[in-house]
JSON list of C-alpha atoms and ligand atoms in Angstrom, two decimals:
[
{"chain": "S", "resi": 20, "resn": "UNK", "atom": "CA", "xyz": [103.40, 121.59, 125.33]},
{"chain": "S", "resi": 21, "resn": "UNK", "atom": "CA", "xyz": [103.85, 117.85, 124.92]},
{"chain": "S", "resi": 22, "resn": "UNK", "atom": "CA", "xyz": [104.15, 116.36, 121.45]},
{"chain": "S", "resi": 23, "resn": "UNK", "atom": "CA", "xyz": [101.53, 113.72, 120.52]},
{"chain": "S", "resi": 24, "resn": "UNK", "atom": "CA", "xyz": [103.10, 110.26, 120.27]},
{"chain": "S", "resi": 25, "resn": "UNK", "atom": "CA", "xyz": [102.90, 109.03, 116.65]},
{"chain": "S", "resi": 26, "resn": "UNK", "atom": "CA", "xyz": [100.95, 105.80, 116.21]},
{"chain": "S", "resi": 27, "resn": "UNK", "atom": "CA", "xyz": [102.93, 102.59, 116.23]},
{"chain": "S", "resi": 28, "resn": "UNK", "atom": "CA", "xyz": [103.74, 101.12, 112.79]},
{"chain": "S", "resi": 29, "resn": "UNK", "atom": "CA", "xyz": [103.83, 97.34, 112.75]},
{"chain": "S", "resi": 30, "resn": "UNK", "atom": "CA", "xyz": [104.54, 95.11, 109.76]},
{"chain": "S", "resi": 31, "resn": "UNK", "atom": "CA", "xyz": [103.48, 91.50, 109.34]},
{"chain": "S", "resi": 32, "resn": "UNK", "atom": "CA", "xyz": [105.18, 89.05, 107.01]},
{"chain": "S", "resi": 33, "resn": "UNK", "atom": "CA", "xyz": [103.44, 85.70, 107.09]},
{"chain": "S", "resi": 34, "resn": "UNK", "atom": "CA", "xyz": [104.51, 82.62, 105.23]},
{"chain": "S", "resi": 35, "resn": "UNK", "atom": "CA", "xyz": [105.33, 78.98, 105.35]},
{"chain": "S", "resi": 36, "resn": "UNK", "atom": "CA", "xyz": [109.03, 79.66, 105.94]},
{"chain": "S", "resi": 37, "resn": "UNK", "atom": "CA", "xyz": [109.82, 76.11, 104.88]},
{"chain": "S", "resi": 38, "resn": "UNK", "atom": "CA", "xyz": [112.63, 77.05, 105.46]},
{"chain": "S", "resi": 39, "resn": "UNK", "atom": "CA", "xyz": [113.29, 80.76, 106.00]},
{"chain": "S", "resi": 40, "resn": "UNK", "atom": "CA", "xyz": [115.85, 82.14, 103.52]},
{"chain": "S", "resi": 41, "resn": "UNK", "atom": "CA", "xyz": [117.70, 85.39, 102.86]},
{"chain": "S", "resi": 42, "resn": "UNK", "atom": "CA", "xyz": [114.97, 86.56, 100.43]},
{"chain": "S", "resi": 43, "resn": "UNK", "atom": "CA", "xyz": [112.51, 86.62, 103.35]},
{"chain": "S", "resi": 44, "resn": "UNK", "atom": "CA", "xyz": [114.92, 88.17, 105.83]},
{"chain": "S", "resi": 45, "resn": "UNK", "atom": "CA", "xyz": [116.34, 90.85, 103.56]},
{"chain": "S", "resi": 46, "resn": "UNK", "atom": "CA", "xyz": [112.78, 91.79, 102.46]},
{"chain": "S", "resi": 47, "resn": "UNK", "atom": "CA", "xyz": [111.71, 92.13, 106.09]},
{"chain": "S", "resi": 48, "resn": "UNK", "atom": "CA", "xyz": [114.63, 94.47, 106.84]},
{"chain": "S", "resi": 49, "resn": "UNK", "atom": "CA", "xyz": [114.04, 96.57, 103.71]},
{"chain": "S", "resi": 50, "resn": "UNK", "atom": "CA", "xyz": [110.29, 96.68, 104.39]},
{"chain": "S", "resi": 51, "resn": "UNK", "atom": "CA", "xyz": [111.00, 98.01, 107.86]},
{"chain": "S", "resi": 52, "resn": "UNK", "atom": "CA", "xyz": [113.27, 100.66, 106.40]},
{"chain": "S", "resi": 53, "resn": "UNK", "atom": "CA", "xyz": [111.00, 101.64, 103.49]},
{"chain": "S", "resi": 54, "resn": "UNK", "atom": "CA", "xyz": [107.94, 102.16, 105.69]},
{"chain": "S", "resi": 55, "resn": "UNK", "atom": "CA", "xyz": [109.76, 103.28, 108.86]},
{"chain": "S", "resi": 56, "resn": "UNK", "atom": "CA", "xyz": [108.17, 100.45, 110.84]},
{"chain": "S", "resi": 57, "resn": "UNK", "atom": "CA", "xyz": [108.73, 100.00, 114.56]},
{"chain": "S", "resi": 58, "resn": "UNK", "atom": "CA", "xyz": [108.91, 96.24, 114.02]},
{"chain": "S", "resi": 59, "resn": "UNK", "atom": "CA", "xyz": [108.08, 93.44, 111.61]},
{"chain": "S", "resi": 60, "resn": "UNK", "atom": "CA", "xyz": [106.44, 90.25, 112.88]},
{"chain": "S", "resi": 61, "resn": "UNK", "atom": "CA", "xyz": [107.43, 87.21, 110.84]},
{"chain": "S", "resi": 62, "resn": "UNK", "atom": "CA", "xyz": [104.72, 84.64, 111.45]},
{"chain": "S", "resi": 63, "resn": "UNK", "atom": "CA", "xyz": [105.02, 81.02, 110.28]},
{"chain": "S", "resi": 64, "resn": "UNK", "atom": "CA", "xyz": [101.72, 79.37, 109.32]},
{"chain": "S", "resi": 65, "resn": "UNK", "atom": "CA", "xyz": [101.08, 76.18, 111.26]},
{"chain": "S", "resi": 66, "resn": "UNK", "atom": "CA", "xyz": [98.80, 74.83, 108.58]},
{"chain": "S", "resi": 67, "resn": "UNK", "atom": "CA", "xyz": [98.65, 76.99, 105.41]},
{"chain": "S", "resi": 68, "resn": "UNK", "atom": "CA", "xyz": [95.11, 76.71, 103.99]},
{"chain": "S", "resi": 69, "resn": "UNK", "atom": "CA", "xyz": [96.04, 77.07, 100.31]},
{"chain": "S", "resi": 70, "resn": "UNK", "atom": "CA", "xyz": [98.92, 74.65, 99.92]},
{"chain": "S", "resi": 71, "resn": "UNK", "atom": "CA", "xyz": [100.02, 71.15, 100.86]},
{"chain": "S", "resi": 72, "resn": "UNK", "atom": "CA", "xyz": [101.43, 70.34, 104.29]},
{"chain": "S", "resi": 73, "resn": "UNK", "atom": "CA", "xyz": [104.91, 71.84, 104.70]},
{"chain": "S", "resi": 74, "resn": "UNK", "atom": "CA", "xyz": [107.69, 69.26, 104.86]},
{"chain": "S", "resi": 75, "resn": "UNK", "atom": "CA", "xyz": [108.89, 70.34, 108.30]},
{"chain": "S", "resi": 76, "resn": "UNK", "atom": "CA", "xyz": [106.83, 70.70, 111.53]},
{"chain": "S", "resi": 77, "resn": "UNK", "atom": "CA", "xyz": [105.67, 74.19, 112.53]},
{"chain": "S", "resi": 78, "resn": "UNK", "atom": "CA", "xyz": [107.78, 74.36, 115.72]},
{"chain": "S", "resi": 79, "resn": "UNK", "atom": "CA", "xyz": [110.91, 73.47, 113.74]},
{"chain": "S", "resi": 80, "resn": "UNK", "atom": "CA", "xyz": [110.14, 76.10, 111.06]},
{"chain": "S", "resi": 81, "resn": "UNK", "atom": "CA", "xyz": [109.70, 78.65, 113.87]},
{"chain": "S", "resi": 82, "resn": "UNK", "atom": "CA", "xyz": [113.03, 77.60, 115.45]},
{"chain": "S", "resi": 83, "resn": "UNK", "atom": "CA", "xyz": [114.80, 78.04, 112.07]},
{"chain": "S", "resi": 84, "resn": "UNK", "atom": "CA", "xyz": [113.14, 81.44, 111.65]},
{"chain": "S", "resi": 85, "resn": "UNK", "atom": "CA", "xyz": [114.23, 82.59, 115.13]},
{"chain": "S", "resi": 86, "resn": "UNK", "atom": "CA", "xyz": [117.76, 81.42, 114.38]},
{"chain": "S", "resi": 87, "resn": "UNK", "atom": "CA", "xyz": [117.73, 83.25, 111.04]},
{"chain": "S", "resi": 88, "resn": "UNK", "atom": "CA", "xyz": [116.55, 86.48, 112.66]},
{"chain": "S", "resi": 89, "resn": "UNK", "atom": "CA", "xyz": [119.15, 86.20, 115.41]},
{"chain": "S", "resi": 90, "resn": "UNK", "atom": "CA", "xyz": [119.62, 89.63, 116.95]},
{"chain": "S", "resi": 91, "resn": "UNK", "atom": "CA", "xyz": [118.39, 91.63, 113.92]},
{"chain": "S", "resi": 92, "resn": "UNK", "atom": "CA", "xyz": [116.81, 94.76, 115.40]},
{"chain": "S", "resi": 93, "resn": "UNK", "atom": "CA", "xyz": [113.09, 95.09, 114.74]},
{"chain": "S", "resi": 94, "resn": "UNK", "atom": "CA", "xyz": [112.45, 91.59, 113.40]},
{"chain": "S", "resi": 95, "resn": "UNK", "atom": "CA", "xyz": [110.30, 89.30, 115.56]},
{"chain": "S", "resi": 96, "resn": "UNK", "atom": "CA", "xyz": [109.71, 85.53, 115.18]},
{"chain": "S", "resi": 97, "resn": "UNK", "atom": "CA", "xyz": [106.05, 85.47, 116.19]},
{"chain": "S", "resi": 98, "resn": "UNK", "atom": "CA", "xyz": [104.58, 82.08, 117.24]},
{"chain": "S", "resi": 99, "resn": "UNK", "atom": "CA", "xyz": [100.92, 83.13, 117.33]},
{"chain": "S", "resi": 100, "resn": "UNK", "atom": "CA", "xyz": [99.68, 80.94, 114.46]},
{"chain": "S", "resi": 101, "resn": "UNK", "atom": "CA", "xyz": [101.25, 77.89, 116.12]},
{"chain": "S", "resi": 102, "resn": "UNK", "atom": "CA", "xyz": [99.19, 78.48, 119.24]},
{"chain": "S", "resi": 103, "resn": "UNK", "atom": "CA", "xyz": [95.88, 78.18, 117.32]},
{"chain": "S", "resi": 104, "resn": "UNK", "atom": "CA", "xyz": [94.15, 75.02, 116.11]},
{"chain": "S", "resi": 105, "resn": "UNK", "atom": "CA", "xyz": [92.84, 74.60, 112.57]},
{"chain": "S", "resi": 106, "resn": "UNK", "atom": "CA", "xyz": [93.90, 76.35, 109.37]},
{"chain": "S", "resi": 107, "resn": "UNK", "atom": "CA", "xyz": [96.09, 79.45, 109.75]},
{"chain": "S", "resi": 108, "resn": "UNK", "atom": "CA", "xyz": [93.85, 82.23, 108.45]},
{"chain": "S", "resi": 109, "resn": "UNK", "atom": "CA", "xyz": [95.64, 85.57, 108.13]},
{"chain": "S", "resi": 110, "resn": "UNK", "atom": "CA", "xyz": [92.46, 87.43, 109.02]},
{"chain": "S", "resi": 111, "resn": "UNK", "atom": "CA", "xyz": [92.53, 85.81, 112.51]},
{"chain": "S", "resi": 112, "resn": "UNK", "atom": "CA", "xyz": [96.21, 86.71, 112.91]},
{"chain": "S", "resi": 113, "resn": "UNK", "atom": "CA", "xyz": [95.58, 90.33, 111.97]},
{"chain": "S", "resi": 114, "resn": "UNK", "atom": "CA", "xyz": [92.59, 90.47, 114.33]},
{"chain": "S", "resi": 115, "resn": "UNK", "atom": "CA", "xyz": [94.73, 89.27, 117.22]},
{"chain": "S", "resi": 116, "resn": "UNK", "atom": "CA", "xyz": [97.45, 91.83, 116.44]},
{"chain": "S", "resi": 117, "resn": "UNK", "atom": "CA", "xyz": [94.88, 94.59, 116.07]},
{"chain": "S", "resi": 118, "resn": "UNK", "atom": "CA", "xyz": [93.45, 93.73, 119.47]},
{"chain": "S", "resi": 119, "resn": "UNK", "atom": "CA", "xyz": [96.91, 93.98, 121.04]},
{"chain": "S", "resi": 120, "resn": "UNK", "atom": "CA", "xyz": [97.91, 97.19, 119.27]},
{"chain": "S", "resi": 121, "resn": "UNK", "atom": "CA", "xyz": [94.63, 99.12, 119.48]},
{"chain": "S", "resi": 122, "resn": "UNK", "atom": "CA", "xyz": [92.74, 100.97, 116.77]},
{"chain": "S", "resi": 123, "resn": "UNK", "atom": "CA", "xyz": [95.25, 103.76, 116.02]},
{"chain": "S", "resi": 124, "resn": "UNK", "atom": "CA", "xyz": [98.30, 101.66, 115.20]},
{"chain": "S", "resi": 125, "resn": "UNK", "atom": "CA", "xyz": [99.25, 101.30, 111.54]},
{"chain": "S", "resi": 126, "resn": "UNK", "atom": "CA", "xyz": [99.22, 97.60, 110.77]},
{"chain": "S", "resi": 127, "resn": "UNK", "atom": "CA", "xyz": [100.79, 96.62, 107.46]},
{"chain": "S", "resi": 128, "resn": "UNK", "atom": "CA", "xyz": [100.55, 93.13, 106.03]},
{"chain": "S", "resi": 129, "resn": "UNK", "atom": "CA", "xyz": [103.30, 92.55, 103.48]},
{"chain": "S", "resi": 130, "resn": "UNK", "atom": "CA", "xyz": [103.35, 89.85, 100.88]},
{"chain": "S", "resi": 131, "resn": "UNK", "atom": "CA", "xyz": [105.22, 89.01, 97.72]},
{"chain": "S", "resi": 132, "resn": "UNK", "atom": "CA", "xyz": [103.56, 89.55, 94.36]},
{"chain": "S", "resi": 133, "resn": "UNK", "atom": "CA", "xyz": [103.18, 85.77, 93.91]},
{"chain": "S", "resi": 134, "resn": "UNK", "atom": "CA", "xyz": [101.16, 85.48, 97.13]},
{"chain": "S", "resi": 135, "resn": "UNK", "atom": "CA", "xyz": [99.21, 88.66, 96.30]},
{"chain": "S", "resi": 136, "resn": "UNK", "atom": "CA", "xyz": [97.93, 87.15, 93.04]},
{"chain": "S", "resi": 137, "resn": "UNK", "atom": "CA", "xyz": [96.00, 84.57, 95.12]},
{"chain": "S", "resi": 138, "resn": "UNK", "atom": "CA", "xyz": [94.61, 87.02, 97.67]},
{"chain": "S", "resi": 139, "resn": "UNK", "atom": "CA", "xyz": [91.01, 86.84, 96.40]},
{"chain": "S", "resi": 140, "resn": "UNK", "atom": "CA", "xyz": [91.00, 83.09, 97.28]},
{"chain": "S", "resi": 141, "resn": "UNK", "atom": "CA", "xyz": [91.88, 83.75, 100.94]},
{"chain": "S", "resi": 142, "resn": "UNK", "atom": "CA", "xyz": [89.42, 83.40, 103.80]},
{"chain": "S", "resi": 143, "resn": "UNK", "atom": "CA", "xyz": [87.36, 86.64, 104.13]},
{"chain": "S", "resi": 144, "resn": "UNK", "atom": "CA", "xyz": [89.71, 88.77, 102.01]},
{"chain": "S", "resi": 145, "resn": "UNK", "atom": "CA", "xyz": [87.61, 91.95, 102.27]},
{"chain": "S", "resi": 146, "resn": "UNK", "atom": "CA", "xyz": [87.89, 91.80, 106.08]},
{"chain": "S", "resi": 147, "resn": "UNK", "atom": "CA", "xyz": [91.70, 92.02, 105.80]},
{"chain": "S", "resi": 148, "resn": "UNK", "atom": "CA", "xyz": [91.39, 95.64, 104.73]},
{"chain": "S", "resi": 149, "resn": "UNK", "atom": "CA", "xyz": [89.36, 96.59, 107.80]},
{"chain": "S", "resi": 150, "resn": "UNK", "atom": "CA", "xyz": [92.27, 95.34, 109.90]},
{"chain": "S", "resi": 151, "resn": "UNK", "atom": "CA", "xyz": [95.42, 96.23, 107.96]},
{"chain": "S", "resi": 152, "resn": "UNK", "atom": "CA", "xyz": [97.08, 97.86, 104.99]},
{"chain": "S", "resi": 153, "resn": "UNK", "atom": "CA", "xyz": [98.61, 95.71, 102.33]},
{"chain": "S", "resi": 154, "resn": "UNK", "atom": "CA", "xyz": [102.15, 96.18, 100.98]},
{"chain": "S", "resi": 155, "resn": "UNK", "atom": "CA", "xyz": [102.80, 94.15, 97.85]},
{"chain": "S", "resi": 156, "resn": "UNK", "atom": "CA", "xyz": [106.49, 93.40, 97.37]},
{"chain": "S", "resi": 157, "resn": "UNK", "atom": "CA", "xyz": [107.72, 93.06, 93.83]},
{"chain": "S", "resi": 158, "resn": "UNK", "atom": "CA", "xyz": [109.41, 89.68, 93.15]},
{"chain": "S", "resi": 159, "resn": "UNK", "atom": "CA", "xyz": [111.43, 88.86, 90.08]},
{"chain": "S", "resi": 160, "resn": "UNK", "atom": "CA", "xyz": [109.75, 86.22, 87.89]},
{"chain": "S", "resi": 161, "resn": "UNK", "atom": "CA", "xyz": [106.27, 86.92, 89.21]},
{"chain": "S", "resi": 162, "resn": "UNK", "atom": "CA", "xyz": [104.40, 89.44, 87.11]},
{"chain": "S", "resi": 163, "resn": "UNK", "atom": "CA", "xyz": [101.11, 87.92, 86.01]},
{"chain": "S", "resi": 164, "resn": "UNK", "atom": "CA", "xyz": [97.99, 90.08, 85.47]},
{"chain": "S", "resi": 165, "resn": "UNK", "atom": "CA", "xyz": [95.42, 90.39, 88.28]},
{"chain": "S", "resi": 166, "resn": "UNK", "atom": "CA", "xyz": [92.28, 88.26, 88.19]},
{"chain": "S", "resi": 167, "resn": "UNK", "atom": "CA", "xyz": [88.98, 90.19, 87.95]},
{"chain": "S", "resi": 168, "resn": "UNK", "atom": "CA", "xyz": [88.16, 89.18, 91.56]},
{"chain": "S", "resi": 169, "resn": "UNK", "atom": "CA", "xyz": [91.47, 90.57, 92.81]},
{"chain": "S", "resi": 170, "resn": "UNK", "atom": "CA", "xyz": [91.14, 93.77, 90.78]},
{"chain": "S", "resi": 171, "resn": "UNK", "atom": "CA", "xyz": [87.71, 94.30, 92.32]},
{"chain": "S", "resi": 172, "resn": "UNK", "atom": "CA", "xyz": [89.01, 93.57, 95.83]},
{"chain": "S", "resi": 173, "resn": "UNK", "atom": "CA", "xyz": [91.69, 96.27, 95.68]},
{"chain": "S", "resi": 174, "resn": "UNK", "atom": "CA", "xyz": [89.76, 98.79, 93.56]},
{"chain": "S", "resi": 175, "resn": "UNK", "atom": "CA", "xyz": [90.01, 102.30, 95.02]},
{"chain": "S", "resi": 176, "resn": "UNK", "atom": "CA", "xyz": [92.51, 101.14, 97.63]},
{"chain": "S", "resi": 177, "resn": "UNK", "atom": "CA", "xyz": [95.80, 101.74, 95.83]},
{"chain": "S", "resi": 178, "resn": "UNK", "atom": "CA", "xyz": [97.97, 104.60, 97.08]},
{"chain": "S", "resi": 179, "resn": "UNK", "atom": "CA", "xyz": [101.27, 105.87, 95.65]},
{"chain": "S", "resi": 180, "resn": "UNK", "atom": "CA", "xyz": [103.28, 106.66, 98.75]},
{"chain": "S", "resi": 181, "resn": "UNK", "atom": "CA", "xyz": [103.95, 105.35, 102.24]},
{"chain": "S", "resi": 182, "resn": "UNK", "atom": "CA", "xyz": [102.94, 108.74, 103.67]},
{"chain": "S", "resi": 183, "resn": "UNK", "atom": "CA", "xyz": [99.50, 108.42, 102.12]},
{"chain": "S", "resi": 184, "resn": "UNK", "atom": "CA", "xyz": [99.18, 104.92, 103.54]},
{"chain": "S", "resi": 185, "resn": "UNK", "atom": "CA", "xyz": [100.17, 106.01, 107.02]},
{"chain": "S", "resi": 186, "resn": "UNK", "atom": "CA", "xyz": [97.42, 108.65, 107.17]},
{"chain": "S", "resi": 187, "resn": "UNK", "atom": "CA", "xyz": [95.05, 105.92, 108.38]},
{"chain": "S", "resi": 188, "resn": "UNK", "atom": "CA", "xyz": [95.34, 102.69, 110.35]},
{"chain": "S", "resi": 189, "resn": "UNK", "atom": "CA", "xyz": [94.25, 100.23, 107.62]},
{"chain": "S", "resi": 190, "resn": "UNK", "atom": "CA", "xyz": [92.64, 99.78, 104.22]},
{"chain": "S", "resi": 191, "resn": "UNK", "atom": "CA", "xyz": [95.20, 100.86, 101.59]},
{"chain": "S", "resi": 192, "resn": "UNK", "atom": "CA", "xyz": [97.30, 98.92, 99.08]},
{"chain": "S", "resi": 193, "resn": "UNK", "atom": "CA", "xyz": [100.86, 100.04, 98.26]},
{"chain": "S", "resi": 194, "resn": "UNK", "atom": "CA", "xyz": [103.19, 98.41, 95.76]},
{"chain": "S", "resi": 195, "resn": "UNK", "atom": "CA", "xyz": [106.80, 98.34, 96.85]},
{"chain": "S", "resi": 196, "resn": "UNK", "atom": "CA", "xyz": [109.91, 97.70, 94.81]},
{"chain": "S", "resi": 197, "resn": "UNK", "atom": "CA", "xyz": [112.44, 97.07, 97.58]},
{"chain": "S", "resi": 198, "resn": "UNK", "atom": "CA", "xyz": [116.09, 97.80, 96.73]},
{"chain": "S", "resi": 199, "resn": "UNK", "atom": "CA", "xyz": [117.36, 94.20, 96.83]},
{"chain": "S", "resi": 200, "resn": "UNK", "atom": "CA", "xyz": [115.25, 91.75, 94.91]},
{"chain": "S", "resi": 201, "resn": "UNK", "atom": "CA", "xyz": [116.47, 88.25, 95.54]},
{"chain": "S", "resi": 202, "resn": "UNK", "atom": "CA", "xyz": [115.20, 85.46, 93.33]},
{"chain": "S", "resi": 203, "resn": "UNK", "atom": "CA", "xyz": [115.42, 82.90, 96.15]},
{"chain": "S", "resi": 204, "resn": "UNK", "atom": "CA", "xyz": [112.51, 80.56, 96.84]},
{"chain": "S", "resi": 205, "resn": "UNK", "atom": "CA", "xyz": [112.09, 77.97, 99.56]},
{"chain": "S", "resi": 206, "resn": "UNK", "atom": "CA", "xyz": [111.08, 75.47, 96.86]},
{"chain": "S", "resi": 207, "resn": "UNK", "atom": "CA", "xyz": [114.51, 75.83, 95.24]},
{"chain": "S", "resi": 208, "resn": "UNK", "atom": "CA", "xyz": [116.23, 75.62, 98.64]},
{"chain": "S", "resi": 209, "resn": "UNK", "atom": "CA", "xyz": [114.37, 72.37, 99.44]},
{"chain": "S", "resi": 210, "resn": "UNK", "atom": "CA", "xyz": [115.19, 70.96, 96.02]},
{"chain": "S", "resi": 211, "resn": "UNK", "atom": "CA", "xyz": [118.89, 71.69, 96.49]},
{"chain": "S", "resi": 212, "resn": "UNK", "atom": "CA", "xyz": [118.94, 70.16, 99.96]},
{"chain": "S", "resi": 213, "resn": "UNK", "atom": "CA", "xyz": [117.21, 67.02, 98.73]},
{"chain": "S", "resi": 214, "resn": "UNK", "atom": "CA", "xyz": [119.70, 66.72, 95.88]},
{"chain": "S", "resi": 215, "resn": "UNK", "atom": "CA", "xyz": [122.69, 67.26, 98.17]},
{"chain": "S", "resi": 216, "resn": "UNK", "atom": "CA", "xyz": [123.64, 70.52, 96.44]},
{"chain": "S", "resi": 217, "resn": "UNK", "atom": "CA", "xyz": [124.93, 73.73, 98.03]},
{"chain": "S", "resi": 218, "resn": "UNK", "atom": "CA", "xyz": [122.59, 76.23, 99.70]},
{"chain": "S", "resi": 219, "resn": "UNK", "atom": "CA", "xyz": [125.41, 78.47, 100.89]},
{"chain": "S", "resi": 220, "resn": "UNK", "atom": "CA", "xyz": [124.49, 82.21, 100.77]},
{"chain": "S", "resi": 221, "resn": "UNK", "atom": "CA", "xyz": [120.83, 81.39, 100.18]},
{"chain": "S", "resi": 222, "resn": "UNK", "atom": "CA", "xyz": [120.19, 80.94, 103.92]},
{"chain": "S", "resi": 223, "resn": "UNK", "atom": "CA", "xyz": [121.79, 82.36, 107.05]},
{"chain": "S", "resi": 224, "resn": "UNK", "atom": "CA", "xyz": [124.64, 80.07, 108.04]},
{"chain": "S", "resi": 225, "resn": "UNK", "atom": "CA", "xyz": [123.08, 79.21, 111.41]},
{"chain": "S", "resi": 226, "resn": "UNK", "atom": "CA", "xyz": [119.92, 78.06, 109.62]},
{"chain": "S", "resi": 227, "resn": "UNK", "atom": "CA", "xyz": [121.90, 75.88, 107.24]},
{"chain": "S", "resi": 228, "resn": "UNK", "atom": "CA", "xyz": [123.82, 74.37, 110.15]},
{"chain": "S", "resi": 229, "resn": "UNK", "atom": "CA", "xyz": [120.67, 73.43, 112.04]},
{"chain": "S", "resi": 230, "resn": "UNK", "atom": "CA", "xyz": [119.11, 71.95, 108.89]},
{"chain": "S", "resi": 231, "resn": "UNK", "atom": "CA", "xyz": [122.19, 69.81, 108.30]},
{"chain": "S", "resi": 232, "resn": "UNK", "atom": "CA", "xyz": [122.56, 68.85, 111.95]},
{"chain": "S", "resi": 233, "resn": "UNK", "atom": "CA", "xyz": [118.95, 67.71, 112.17]},
{"chain": "S", "resi": 234, "resn": "UNK", "atom": "CA", "xyz": [119.00, 66.13, 108.72]},
{"chain": "S", "resi": 235, "resn": "UNK", "atom": "CA", "xyz": [115.98, 68.12, 107.53]},
{"chain": "S", "resi": 236, "resn": "UNK", "atom": "CA", "xyz": [114.79, 68.36, 103.91]},
{"chain": "S", "resi": 237, "resn": "UNK", "atom": "CA", "xyz": [116.70, 65.29, 102.79]},
{"chain": "S", "resi": 238, "resn": "UNK", "atom": "CA", "xyz": [113.78, 64.09, 100.70]},
{"chain": "S", "resi": 239, "resn": "UNK", "atom": "CA", "xyz": [111.22, 66.00, 98.65]},
{"chain": "G", "resi": 301, "resn": "ATP", "atom": "P1", "xyz": [107.84, 78.29, 98.46]},
{"chain": "G", "resi": 301, "resn": "ATP", "atom": "O1", "xyz": [108.90, 78.28, 97.40]},
{"chain": "G", "resi": 301, "resn": "ATP", "atom": "O2", "xyz": [107.83, 77.08, 99.36]},
{"chain": "G", "resi": 301, "resn": "ATP", "atom": "O3", "xyz": [106.47, 78.65, 97.93]},
{"chain": "G", "resi": 301, "resn": "ATP", "atom": "P2", "xyz": [108.62, 80.96, 99.35]},
{"chain": "G", "resi": 301, "resn": "ATP", "atom": "O4", "xyz": [110.10, 81.06, 99.26]},
{"chain": "G", "resi": 301, "resn": "ATP", "atom": "O5", "xyz": [107.80, 81.66, 98.31]},
{"chain": "G", "resi": 301, "resn": "ATP", "atom": "O6", "xyz": [108.21, 79.44, 99.50]},
{"chain": "G", "resi": 301, "resn": "ATP", "atom": "P3", "xyz": [106.87, 81.55, 101.58]},
{"chain": "G", "resi": 301, "resn": "ATP", "atom": "O7", "xyz": [107.12, 81.09, 102.96]},
{"chain": "G", "resi": 301, "resn": "ATP", "atom": "O8", "xyz": [105.77, 80.92, 100.83]},
{"chain": "G", "resi": 301, "resn": "ATP", "atom": "O9", "xyz": [108.27, 81.45, 100.80]},
{"chain": "G", "resi": 301, "resn": "ATP", "atom": "O10", "xyz": [106.73, 83.11, 101.51]},
{"chain": "G", "resi": 301, "resn": "ATP", "atom": "C1", "xyz": [106.38, 83.95, 102.56]},
{"chain": "G", "resi": 301, "resn": "ATP", "atom": "C2", "xyz": [106.24, 85.36, 102.04]},
{"chain": "G", "resi": 301, "resn": "ATP", "atom": "O11", "xyz": [107.52, 85.84, 101.62]},
{"chain": "G", "resi": 301, "resn": "ATP", "atom": "C3", "xyz": [105.32, 85.46, 100.80]},
{"chain": "G", "resi": 301, "resn": "ATP", "atom": "O12", "xyz": [104.61, 86.68, 100.90]},
{"chain": "G", "resi": 301, "resn": "ATP", "atom": "C4", "xyz": [106.30, 85.48, 99.66]},
{"chain": "G", "resi": 301, "resn": "ATP", "atom": "O13", "xyz": [105.78, 86.17, 98.53]},
{"chain": "G", "resi": 301, "resn": "ATP", "atom": "C5", "xyz": [107.49, 86.23, 100.26]},
{"chain": "G", "resi": 301, "resn": "ATP", "atom": "N1", "xyz": [108.77, 85.86, 99.67]},
{"chain": "G", "resi": 301, "resn": "ATP", "atom": "C6", "xyz": [109.25, 84.62, 99.47]},
{"chain": "G", "resi": 301, "resn": "ATP", "atom": "N2", "xyz": [110.46, 84.64, 98.90]},
{"chain": "G", "resi": 301, "resn": "ATP", "atom": "C7", "xyz": [110.77, 85.96, 98.71]},
{"chain": "G", "resi": 301, "resn": "ATP", "atom": "C8", "xyz": [111.89, 86.66, 98.13]},
{"chain": "G", "resi": 301, "resn": "ATP", "atom": "N3", "xyz": [112.91, 86.02, 97.61]},
{"chain": "G", "resi": 301, "resn": "ATP", "atom": "N4", "xyz": [111.82, 88.00, 98.10]},
{"chain": "G", "resi": 301, "resn": "ATP", "atom": "C9", "xyz": [110.74, 88.66, 98.60]},
{"chain": "G", "resi": 301, "resn": "ATP", "atom": "N5", "xyz": [109.67, 88.07, 99.16]},
{"chain": "G", "resi": 301, "resn": "ATP", "atom": "C10", "xyz": [109.67, 86.73, 99.22]}
]
């Protein structure tokens, strides 16, 4: 008798990646491991709706991301938000992935606790849960209480284990404390670059080299 093929498990880590750093990349690897994902799509926002314009063009941020990922198994630099016009709404990104993967796949959107705190302000936040699960990654220095709107949005959705989450294709919220919590932020990386200070070991070396070669992030 043939064994049923288990549904695909796909993670999504969106962000500005302005620029990508080891906090993003290490989290993506540990997320893949913690949830036994087949792959993790890292998707740079062309035009993030809730923040100012990133300092570097979308295609360049994607190139830095691809360089940072290199040949890391299971991590994918996904250009899909660059191919769309207008603001980069995550709900559209998840809808396009869901269409590609079909209804049975487990689709898991991951985001850091800082980004999670603003989730209720996103475009059509309740629709996100029809399309994907949410994994909230603990970040050092970000531990504020949830707003009433956010608490209402995730009410009844929280689960305690990955197994529970994987019982269905979408709709649950899981908090994850990944083993390596790196207090690296792109803001700090940009500040250091603009001030001519070292960013060694905050970024993959190939990413630092390209930034220096192209003279990116020299001003704030
Ligand atoms: P900025 O400082 O410009 O706000 P950032 O470093 O927070 O940038 P983003 O591109 O905004 O990076 O983040 C993309 C996603 O990665 C978000 O969900 C964010 O919470 C998460 N993230 C960012 N830095 C880390 C880190 N050091 N560890 C774990 N997750 C992170």
